[in-house]
């Protein structure tokens, strides 16, 4: 991702002359639109319908105030249960001083004008602070970039941090200022005396109070400030408060419409199967039995297609689809297909072989790249009083979103319509257009609520398949992957091996930390540690595998959180120190980290003795701009592990939607707990072995611990919420198991280990 | 071959393969899409409906099995006048759903549990609800919502989360 932007940087700079600004316009039928506009001359035709004849050419519309004083916030991000629509709506409504009950939230349509430019800006400029005056120009540049890249991505725990801070807040505040100005002029009073509350402008001295809508026409002709004043957070009424999520009522009565619930006239259903070994194509197909089944309409070989993109290439290999009048029939028919798949060269690969290859490549150290080198690492090891080392590894994981992958397409000559739940609507539209040889404008994409995303639904292969399938059969088709296909044709969280060495001096101080792991992805900081260790050498080797890579909730943090937070525990134990105290001592330079860790220890009553067979473990992981510490309590009885309690503390800077953050933490923890206890995709004869929830299990109610979450609003930059809960659960759990049993878990999932194992010497499993 | 049964109080006759699972008849023939597909092999609970008041996995129930029987789906859980079932309200009050995809099935299992056992223990909840997977991991909230709706309402159940420092940002 970073590489992509570096290439673009030069190009962007040449576009500096294009400026963006906050602008106003009239909605056809009365009402106000405020958004980010390009200077006239940049036509955004598809929004023209929303604007009156005098309106600017808007690129983003963030706020609409209609004649009934209803405020509509248009959100350029997808909802997959993370509550993003509500949180971004809160940020806008707060600065606008809107009446939350009169605020509606809509997802922006997948048209180019809604590219998530502020997400792109954040990636490009990372943590650079811009003076306010520069922001409109920078945003203008990013709009071009985002438009070019077709970014409308929801992922990387970015939505609140980017669109929220850089767009919703600014548009809200600028609109409030204009409304105050318009009211002051109309009433003939000083603007300083005009206040706002609950979508009304107020002049207390003359007892005037008018709805925002009364000034919509006036404001539409005004020029907004490019650098509006934000509220003092102490005055927040909506941000940081409990507000019920807007998407929930439809999710308790069956009325929420997921992509699976789309019904198009004359629609057929399809099920599909691809080569079990990634990359295989059809050599021979016997579909006689399928074709003879009542209700089967057609059997189609969907050709291979491929698109580029931010996550790298998405290769959708050849597939055989059965189209029928019922999904059940289509899927039963798929089971009867006799397909011979081509040899890929990977037929002899299995999980053990992959781990052996990792082992060789780490030991060989060929072309090792460094993430961080500080201090005199070799010298410290040479003079160390004591050295410990350990090897860790974790397996491939599938996403298993609750809603299996599915999409509906209606492709006719010259146009295509797609119904899908995805994390990147504009990118999907671009990719579908590319494989159909159409312009993006010929593709209409309807994005639906997702039954889980977790990174999987950023990959467009399922939408590409159904587009080609609909074109081939000449009618609308709903393609639903069986759960078996969903598990076996994923883009997987990679398996990784990680090797550590740590050196202590004669006073038992940790003086050197050396770490080499396989295959780096994102985010780049995932393997770094926050602890004060003078000499560090952290790096990686490349060890390619044929199992396709996917972003999986928290991406590289999901592996490295387990590795580093387990090994730091080993370091503490090696010198006879309490794992919490040991960490705390090494965090003296990082007070924010220390505060989070300490709070978790306090809330969990860290020093309270636990009974026999019980144990407690701790972890600390920073990811996506938020800090999370977790304390896990377990009981091990006759080798049976019970996860009793998780105390989690998060510092997200500011919790815009505190209950939403708590829910995201609970969710991230259970997602990570499933991986820690059960999650394992294994490879045999080049193919994924697992297929459904019976052999790729998920945590269920009876295994779910009590989770207590605590939010610290530190006032730092706002961090993410969707992912930071996931990385810390596995290490805290493994450390708790060590505390309870003396067994050090260095491989996941935990379910593979016999916790009755009586350790003879150092009690190491894995 | 036709099968006749009652869905949410309405008589329905469908002319489909008798082996076709009830899940797909509800979704495809009867346009009741609130009941979800998650695994197809009775592992996840997303497809849970009530058959004569008992929570069943509709993905493995041939439609011929419900001939002459009463089926209730998520769409029929509220009262006829449109009021939510108390558990549906509790789901909103406790902000249970995340992506929401599993929640029709969760609610069908939970309503069957309370109908049977108005005051379930934690172990009862574990037993009744462990057939329903929530990949968003909302188990704590589901448990709270069930307890809040049970007869001996656990209204003194402590909050599972706290927020500090809002006034000092
Ligand atoms: S779809 Fe029926 S139990 Fe999963
Ligand atoms: S709410 Fe998403 S699977 Fe349960």
PDB file of C-alpha atoms in Angstrom, chain B residues 56 64 68 86 91 133:
ATOM      1  CA  UNK B  56     -34.888 -26.207  14.688  1.00  0.00           C
ATOM      2  CA  UNK B  64     -41.899 -32.396   3.778  1.00  0.00           C
ATOM      3  CA  UNK B  68     -49.249 -29.656   8.549  1.00  0.00           C
ATOM      4  CA  UNK B  86     -39.531  -8.602  24.657  1.00  0.00           C
ATOM      5  CA  UNK B  91     -31.553  -6.952  21.819  1.00  0.00           C
ATOM      6  CA  UNK B 133     -22.352 -19.046  16.182  1.00  0.00           C
TER       7      UNK B 133
END
